[in-house]
XYZ file of N, CA and C in Angstrom:
576
model
N 0.842 -1.186 0.000
C 0.000 0.000 0.000
C 0.878 1.237 0.000
N 0.336 2.313 -0.480
C 1.042 3.589 -0.472
C 0.406 4.473 0.595
N 1.239 4.978 1.497
C 0.789 5.865 2.559
C 1.345 7.247 2.263
N 0.465 8.223 2.145
C 0.871 9.591 1.844
C 1.495 10.279 3.039
N 2.130 11.442 2.816
C 2.770 12.189 3.909
C 1.808 12.563 5.034
N 0.527 12.705 4.705
C -0.457 13.061 5.731
C -1.076 11.831 6.397
N -0.592 10.623 6.039
C -1.088 9.402 6.649
C -2.233 8.736 5.902
N -2.718 9.362 4.836
C -3.799 8.732 4.085
C -3.255 7.554 3.277
N -4.075 6.512 3.176
C -3.687 5.306 2.458
C -4.406 5.279 1.121
N -3.630 5.085 0.062
C -4.201 4.991 -1.284
C -5.141 3.793 -1.344
N -6.333 3.951 -1.923
C -7.284 2.834 -1.969
C -6.816 1.687 -2.879
N -5.947 1.969 -3.835
C -5.434 0.930 -4.728
C -4.047 0.516 -4.266
N -3.829 -0.773 -4.005
C -2.492 -1.194 -3.575
C -1.469 -1.001 -4.698
N -0.244 -0.734 -4.322
C 0.843 -0.606 -5.297
C 1.047 -1.939 -6.010
N 1.033 -3.042 -5.239
C 1.183 -4.381 -5.804
C 0.547 -5.379 -4.855
N -0.209 -6.319 -5.407
C -0.808 -7.376 -4.613
C -0.384 -8.712 -5.222
N 0.463 -9.461 -4.508
C 0.924 -10.761 -4.989
C 0.443 -11.885 -4.069
N -0.667 -11.668 -3.416
C -1.193 -12.632 -2.454
C -1.268 -14.038 -3.026
N -1.670 -14.168 -4.278
C -1.832 -15.504 -4.867
C -0.496 -16.195 -5.118
N 0.613 -15.471 -5.124
C 1.933 -16.058 -5.361
C 2.648 -16.462 -4.082
N 2.226 -15.891 -2.948
C 2.983 -16.015 -1.711
C 2.512 -17.174 -0.858
N 3.469 -17.981 -0.405
C 3.226 -19.055 0.551
C 3.561 -18.491 1.929
N 2.542 -18.280 2.741
C 2.772 -17.761 4.094
C 2.219 -18.713 5.138
N 2.270 -20.006 4.832
C 1.719 -21.014 5.745
C 2.627 -21.334 6.911
N 3.949 -21.207 6.739
C 4.892 -21.577 7.785
C 5.265 -20.401 8.659
N 6.097 -20.673 9.630
C 6.471 -19.669 10.609
C 7.266 -18.504 10.060
N 8.095 -18.728 9.055
C 8.946 -17.650 8.552
C 8.874 -17.544 7.037
N 7.692 -17.767 6.514
C 7.465 -17.640 5.082
C 6.655 -16.387 4.822
N 6.481 -16.032 3.559
C 5.657 -14.896 3.186
C 6.417 -13.914 2.316
N 5.941 -12.678 2.284
C 6.639 -11.592 1.594
C 7.747 -11.132 2.527
N 8.995 -11.277 2.107
C 10.120 -11.092 3.008
C 10.905 -9.804 2.781
N 10.863 -9.244 1.594
C 11.631 -8.031 1.361
C 11.260 -7.348 0.063
N 11.609 -6.066 -0.028
C 11.363 -5.258 -1.216
C 12.485 -4.244 -1.330
N 12.989 -4.039 -2.539
C 14.041 -3.048 -2.767
C 13.786 -2.348 -4.091
N 13.798 -1.027 -4.055
C 13.664 -0.249 -5.277
C 15.038 -0.092 -5.913
N 15.098 -0.258 -7.219
C 16.338 -0.103 -7.955
C 16.880 1.309 -7.723
N 18.212 1.459 -7.605
C 18.772 2.812 -7.447
C 18.381 3.750 -8.594
N 18.049 3.169 -9.747
C 17.632 3.961 -10.909
C 16.114 3.923 -11.095
N 15.383 3.681 -10.018
C 13.929 3.531 -10.103
C 13.262 4.728 -10.777
N 13.743 5.917 -10.511
C 13.120 7.116 -11.084
C 13.138 7.087 -12.615
N 14.117 6.403 -13.202
C 14.192 6.348 -14.664
C 13.806 4.989 -15.240
N 14.071 3.880 -14.505
C 13.754 2.575 -15.098
C 12.495 1.929 -14.511
N 11.973 2.433 -13.397
C 10.739 1.926 -12.817
C 10.810 0.493 -12.319
N 12.020 0.001 -12.013
C 12.183 -1.381 -11.586
C 12.325 -1.492 -10.069
N 11.737 -2.558 -9.528
C 11.916 -2.875 -8.110
C 11.934 -4.387 -7.973
N 12.421 -4.874 -6.838
C 12.640 -6.291 -6.610
C 11.931 -6.721 -5.334
N 11.339 -7.905 -5.369
C 10.705 -8.443 -4.175
C 11.276 -9.827 -3.885
N 11.195 -10.201 -2.618
C 11.723 -11.467 -2.126
C 10.603 -12.109 -1.328
N 10.195 -13.312 -1.743
C 9.070 -13.961 -1.073
C 9.215 -15.476 -1.165
N 8.412 -16.170 -0.361
C 8.332 -17.622 -0.420
C 7.110 -17.977 -1.252
N 7.277 -18.889 -2.206
C 6.119 -19.324 -2.988
C 6.014 -20.836 -2.972
N 5.041 -21.371 -3.698
C 4.849 -22.811 -3.770
C 4.032 -23.313 -2.597
N 4.025 -24.627 -2.452
C 3.296 -25.244 -1.360
C 4.282 -25.917 -0.413
N 3.806 -26.324 0.746
C 4.693 -26.949 1.722
C 5.775 -25.968 2.142
N 7.042 -26.407 2.056
C 8.154 -25.525 2.413
C 8.434 -24.490 1.340
N 8.029 -24.755 0.115
C 8.134 -23.791 -0.965
C 9.560 -23.490 -1.381
N 9.717 -22.309 -1.943
C 11.020 -21.846 -2.415
C 11.125 -20.347 -2.194
N 12.323 -19.883 -1.940
C 12.573 -18.441 -1.856
C 12.737 -17.923 -3.276
N 12.054 -16.832 -3.580
C 12.047 -16.279 -4.926
C 12.442 -14.799 -4.881
N 13.318 -14.410 -5.788
C 13.619 -12.996 -6.025
C 13.085 -12.679 -7.411
N 12.228 -11.664 -7.496
C 11.618 -11.297 -8.772
C 11.726 -9.796 -8.996
N 11.802 -9.440 -10.279
C 11.832 -8.022 -10.673
C 10.457 -7.649 -11.223
N 9.998 -6.466 -10.838
C 8.746 -5.912 -11.345
C 9.004 -4.501 -11.861
N 8.029 -3.998 -12.619
C 8.094 -2.636 -13.147
C 6.847 -1.878 -12.707
N 6.992 -0.600 -12.539
C 5.842 0.236 -12.254
C 5.052 0.400 -13.551
N 3.747 0.607 -13.439
C 2.918 0.829 -14.622
C 2.999 2.309 -15.024
N 2.184 2.709 -15.977
C 2.162 4.123 -16.362
C 1.650 4.998 -15.228
N 0.890 4.409 -14.324
C 0.453 5.103 -13.118
C 1.557 4.924 -12.074
N 2.227 5.986 -11.637
C 3.348 5.835 -10.704
C 2.962 5.257 -9.347
N 1.677 5.144 -9.068
C 1.220 4.593 -7.800
C 0.773 3.141 -7.898
N 0.985 2.517 -9.074
C 0.552 1.139 -9.269
C 1.613 0.383 -10.070
N 2.037 -0.761 -9.548
C 2.983 -1.619 -10.269
C 2.238 -2.454 -11.302
N 2.962 -2.920 -12.305
C 2.393 -3.803 -13.311
C 2.562 -5.242 -12.824
N 1.479 -5.910 -12.394
C 1.613 -7.266 -11.848
C 2.033 -8.291 -12.898
N 1.871 -7.969 -14.165
C 2.254 -8.893 -15.238
C 3.719 -8.738 -15.641
N 4.427 -7.816 -15.035
C 5.811 -7.544 -15.430
C 6.826 -8.401 -14.685
N 6.375 -9.347 -13.874
C 7.295 -10.114 -13.030
C 8.278 -10.935 -13.865
N 9.536 -10.877 -13.442
C 10.613 -11.655 -14.034
C 11.320 -12.372 -12.891
N 11.359 -13.687 -12.931
C 12.071 -14.435 -11.897
C 13.568 -14.222 -12.091
N 14.232 -13.826 -11.017
C 15.670 -13.563 -11.060
C 16.446 -14.707 -10.407
N 15.947 -15.187 -9.253
C 16.692 -16.204 -8.497
C 15.703 -17.001 -7.659
N 15.873 -18.320 -7.616
C 14.999 -19.186 -6.843
C 15.836 -20.206 -6.071
N 15.478 -20.417 -4.797
C 16.160 -21.397 -3.964
C 15.102 -22.246 -3.254
N 15.056 -23.565 -3.515
C 14.114 -24.429 -2.797
C 14.399 -24.419 -1.290
N 13.330 -24.472 -0.496
C 13.460 -24.448 0.958
C 13.169 -25.831 1.537
N 14.082 -26.402 2.329
C 13.837 -27.709 2.934
C 12.968 -27.643 4.190
N 12.754 -26.471 4.760
C 11.921 -26.316 5.961
C 11.216 -24.962 5.884
N 10.234 -24.749 6.734
C 9.451 -23.514 6.679
C 10.039 -22.391 7.522
N 11.112 -22.667 8.252
C 11.744 -21.589 9.020
C 13.116 -21.287 8.441
N 13.719 -20.235 8.924
C 15.019 -19.749 8.441
C 14.995 -19.509 6.932
N 13.978 -18.769 6.506
C 13.865 -18.414 5.101
C 14.567 -17.096 4.776
N 15.368 -16.570 5.693
C 16.049 -15.295 5.430
C 15.048 -14.168 5.469
N 15.147 -13.242 4.560
C 14.110 -12.240 4.485
C 14.516 -10.834 4.192
N 15.530 -10.587 3.402
C 15.848 -9.204 3.069
C 16.649 -9.159 1.777
N 16.507 -8.044 1.084
C 17.324 -7.751 -0.081
C 17.477 -6.257 -0.182
N 18.607 -5.818 -0.738
C 18.869 -4.387 -0.842
C 19.990 -4.165 -1.848
N 20.028 -2.971 -2.374
C 21.135 -2.584 -3.237
C 22.234 -1.979 -2.387
N 23.463 -2.395 -2.656
C 24.605 -1.863 -1.936
C 25.091 -0.571 -2.562
N 26.038 0.099 -1.900
C 26.623 1.316 -2.450
C 27.307 1.081 -3.793
N 27.651 -0.183 -4.078
C 28.288 -0.544 -5.341
C 27.279 -0.751 -6.472
N 25.965 -0.634 -6.175
C 24.937 -0.797 -7.193
C 24.497 -2.231 -7.420
N 25.122 -3.189 -6.725
C 24.755 -4.594 -6.870
C 23.612 -4.937 -5.922
N 22.834 -5.968 -6.291
C 21.740 -6.435 -5.458
C 22.253 -7.531 -4.532
N 22.026 -7.352 -3.236
C 22.409 -8.317 -2.207
C 21.141 -8.990 -1.697
N 21.195 -10.327 -1.540
C 20.058 -11.083 -1.029
C 20.576 -12.065 0.010
N 19.977 -12.036 1.208
C 20.376 -12.950 2.272
C 19.431 -14.134 2.360
N 19.990 -15.330 2.451
C 19.201 -16.549 2.574
C 19.532 -17.240 3.888
N 18.488 -17.700 4.587
C 18.704 -18.491 5.785
C 19.282 -19.848 5.436
N 19.657 -20.608 6.456
C 20.352 -21.879 6.237
C 19.431 -23.040 5.850
N 18.141 -22.779 5.729
C 17.224 -23.836 5.326
C 16.357 -24.348 6.448
N 16.622 -23.885 7.679
C 15.741 -24.200 8.788
C 16.099 -25.444 9.558
N 15.122 -25.889 10.340
C 15.274 -26.956 11.301
C 16.255 -26.483 12.365
N 16.770 -27.362 13.179
C 17.720 -26.974 14.226
C 19.108 -27.473 13.859
N 20.109 -26.722 14.222
C 21.516 -27.104 14.061
C 21.964 -27.264 12.609
N 21.278 -26.617 11.651
C 21.654 -26.687 10.230
C 21.980 -28.126 9.826
N 20.991 -29.041 9.891
C 21.262 -30.457 9.639
C 21.789 -30.761 8.238
N 21.544 -29.861 7.300
C 22.016 -30.086 5.931
C 23.372 -29.429 5.681
N 23.910 -28.741 6.719
C 25.215 -28.086 6.625
C 25.259 -27.042 5.515
N 24.124 -26.403 5.250
C 24.052 -25.427 4.162
C 24.939 -24.205 4.386
N 25.003 -23.729 5.630
C 25.767 -22.506 5.896
C 27.269 -22.700 5.734
N 27.722 -23.929 5.728
C 29.152 -24.199 5.586
C 29.498 -24.795 4.225
N 28.515 -24.858 3.342
C 28.723 -25.451 2.024
C 28.548 -24.382 0.962
N 29.490 -24.250 0.080
C 29.456 -23.214 -0.956
C 28.923 -23.721 -2.285
N 28.538 -24.983 -2.347
C 28.054 -25.558 -3.601
C 26.575 -25.890 -3.495
N 25.946 -26.071 -4.601
C 24.563 -26.548 -4.727
C 23.487 -25.537 -4.381
N 23.656 -24.715 -3.359
C 22.574 -23.850 -2.912
C 23.118 -22.585 -2.241
N 22.333 -21.528 -2.315
C 22.691 -20.277 -1.644
C 22.178 -20.220 -0.211
N 21.609 -21.323 0.285
C 21.122 -21.337 1.664
C 22.287 -21.110 2.623
N 22.061 -20.256 3.625
C 23.099 -19.925 4.601
C 24.098 -18.923 4.070
N 23.759 -18.253 2.982
C 24.684 -17.324 2.326
C 24.006 -16.006 2.000
N 24.826 -15.043 1.636
C 24.346 -13.808 1.034
C 24.928 -13.769 -0.365
N 24.044 -13.573 -1.334
C 24.525 -13.470 -2.704
C 24.616 -12.003 -3.105
N 25.460 -11.743 -4.093
C 25.584 -10.395 -4.667
C 25.571 -10.575 -6.176
N 24.599 -9.921 -6.833
C 24.456 -10.063 -8.273
C 24.278 -8.698 -8.931
N 24.632 -8.638 -10.207
C 24.494 -7.415 -11.001
C 23.259 -7.564 -11.872
N 22.176 -6.904 -11.496
C 20.922 -7.010 -12.245
C 20.837 -5.990 -13.362
N 21.897 -5.219 -13.577
C 21.901 -4.202 -14.629
C 22.667 -4.645 -15.869
N 23.154 -5.887 -15.863
C 23.885 -6.408 -17.005
C 23.000 -7.319 -17.826
N 23.568 -8.445 -18.254
C 22.827 -9.430 -19.040
C 21.699 -10.017 -18.206
N 20.654 -10.474 -18.870
C 19.496 -11.043 -18.180
C 19.767 -12.469 -17.748
N 19.302 -12.956 -16.625
C 18.608 -12.148 -15.623
C 19.568 -11.386 -14.711
N 20.850 -11.805 -14.678
C 21.850 -11.082 -13.887
C 23.233 -11.533 -14.319
N 24.236 -10.777 -13.882
C 25.633 -11.150 -14.087
C 26.302 -11.315 -12.731
N 27.404 -12.025 -12.713
C 28.179 -12.213 -11.486
C 29.210 -11.091 -11.397
N 29.201 -10.301 -10.325
C 30.259 -9.293 -10.169
C 31.626 -9.984 -10.122
N 32.589 -9.526 -10.898
C 33.894 -10.194 -10.940
C 34.636 -10.151 -9.605
N 34.227 -9.255 -8.695
C 34.894 -9.150 -7.397
C 34.234 -10.014 -6.318
N 33.214 -10.809 -6.671
C 32.672 -11.759 -5.699
C 33.775 -12.740 -5.309
N 33.834 -13.151 -4.043
C 34.941 -13.999 -3.573
C 35.117 -15.304 -4.342
N 34.021 -15.892 -4.833
C 34.123 -17.184 -5.519
C 33.782 -17.050 -7.004
N 33.929 -15.874 -7.549
C 33.574 -15.645 -8.958
C 34.545 -16.296 -9.930
N 35.798 -16.311 -9.605
C 36.803 -16.774 -10.567
C 37.803 -17.743 -9.963
N 37.366 -18.579 -9.038
C 38.324 -19.460 -8.364
C 38.404 -20.850 -8.978
N 37.496 -21.159 -9.905
C 37.595 -22.414 -10.620
C 37.201 -23.656 -9.858
N 36.442 -23.526 -8.772
C 35.952 -24.722 -8.071
C 34.436 -24.784 -8.208
N 33.783 -25.577 -7.398
C 32.341 -25.765 -7.529
C 31.518 -24.777 -6.708
N 32.151 -23.790 -6.110
C 31.418 -22.806 -5.306
C 30.505 -21.984 -6.207
N 29.336 -21.618 -5.668
C 28.431 -20.757 -6.421
C 29.056 -19.372 -6.555
N 29.239 -18.880 -7.761
C 29.896 -17.581 -7.937
C 29.058 -16.406 -7.441
N 27.755 -16.615 -7.228
C 26.893 -15.543 -6.710
C 27.179 -15.230 -5.245
N 27.756 -16.181 -4.514
C 27.940 -16.017 -3.070
C 28.938 -14.902 -2.771
N 28.502 -14.013 -1.886
C 29.353 -12.917 -1.423
C 29.814 -13.159 0.018
N 28.947 -13.794 0.829
C 29.290 -14.121 2.218
C 28.602 -15.440 2.564
N 29.246 -16.240 3.405
C 28.665 -17.528 3.777
C 28.720 -17.708 5.293
N 28.122 -18.794 5.771
C 28.132 -19.086 7.196
C 27.038 -18.369 7.968
N 25.941 -18.007 7.306
C 24.849 -17.287 7.968
C 23.767 -18.266 8.422
N 23.098 -17.906 9.505
C 22.033 -18.766 10.021
C 20.679 -18.330 9.470
N 20.327 -17.077 9.648
C 19.057 -16.566 9.129
C 19.117 -15.038 9.126
N 19.741 -14.449 8.114
C 19.892 -12.986 8.073
C 18.557 -12.304 7.753
N 17.702 -12.258 8.750
C 16.320 -11.818 8.554
C 16.192 -10.322 8.285
N 17.096 -9.515 8.798
C 17.127 -8.079 8.481
C 18.572 -7.626 8.481
N 18.872 -6.757 7.540
C 20.223 -6.210 7.436
C 20.148 -4.962 6.574
N 21.199 -4.175 6.597
C 21.208 -2.959 5.790
C 22.589 -2.338 5.743
N 22.731 -1.395 4.831
C 23.990 -0.685 4.639
C 23.961 0.626 5.412
N 25.033 0.898 6.146
C 25.171 2.154 6.871
C 25.269 3.279 5.844
N 24.389 4.260 5.952
C 24.345 5.352 4.974
C 25.618 6.194 4.983
N 26.313 6.255 6.108
C 27.516 7.078 6.199
C 28.780 6.334 5.769
N 28.903 5.070 6.172
C 30.147 4.341 5.916
C 30.043 3.300 4.802
N 28.818 2.871 4.462
C 28.634 1.806 3.490
C 28.805 0.426 4.092
N 29.116 0.349 5.405
C 29.271 -0.945 6.065
C 27.946 -1.701 6.053
N 28.036 -3.021 5.959
C 26.853 -3.863 5.996
C 26.680 -4.412 7.406
N 25.503 -4.171 7.988
C 25.159 -4.674 9.322
C 24.089 -5.733 9.152
N 24.344 -6.938 9.697
C 23.425 -8.057 9.527
C 22.791 -8.426 10.867
N 21.454 -8.517 10.887
C 20.722 -9.054 12.026
C 20.525 -10.534 11.789
N 21.380 -11.358 12.371
C 21.300 -12.801 12.191
C 20.780 -13.405 13.497
N 20.583 -14.693 13.529
C 20.112 -15.352 14.743
C 21.104 -16.424 15.157
N 20.964 -16.859 16.378
C 21.793 -17.957 16.880
C 20.900 -19.147 17.152
N 21.175 -19.845 18.226
C 20.290 -20.930 18.636
C 20.427 -21.146 20.121
N 19.309 -21.435 20.768
C 19.238 -21.745 22.196
C 19.707 -20.577 23.066
N 20.955 -20.582 23.555
C 21.415 -19.563 24.490
C 21.511 -18.186 23.845
N 21.892 -18.140 22.567
C 22.001 -16.864 21.862
C 21.064 -16.888 20.673
N 20.067 -16.016 20.693
C 19.092 -16.021 19.602
C 18.833 -14.601 19.162
């Protein structure tokens, strides 16, 4: 929804993706939204949500605003990145553009207790337990920034990964003054 400076709410939602979102589990649903740094000229924004049935999958999609600046075009969705979820918790939940112009997306470790699939310590097969960094302004659907840690190392690591070893980076952001990335992650049992 769009809320005006005086607190009034626009009667028409900016975007309604209720039919796409799986919000049956504890940490599923619409998890994040980020407007492209060039939104004023390209009208693009990105959403992060859980879809499907059961545990579903984490999805990053690009949308465009319609000719009405207060309404997005629901038919403009382009899937950018999808990660199947083995459990309904630890689905992560944030995405944002960094000062470098790249899109960062944090994924939880896949849920359950004690990371039974060892996702946060594994750099292959899945982005679970990692933060990816991708260039959505290059070739479709994205390009790998050449400065990603595993972009050019020649092993089986996913080149999209920018940071690994995360449990559930549910909220995070870039410091406006320093550009530092601050991550709100979780622990287990004694530290949560």
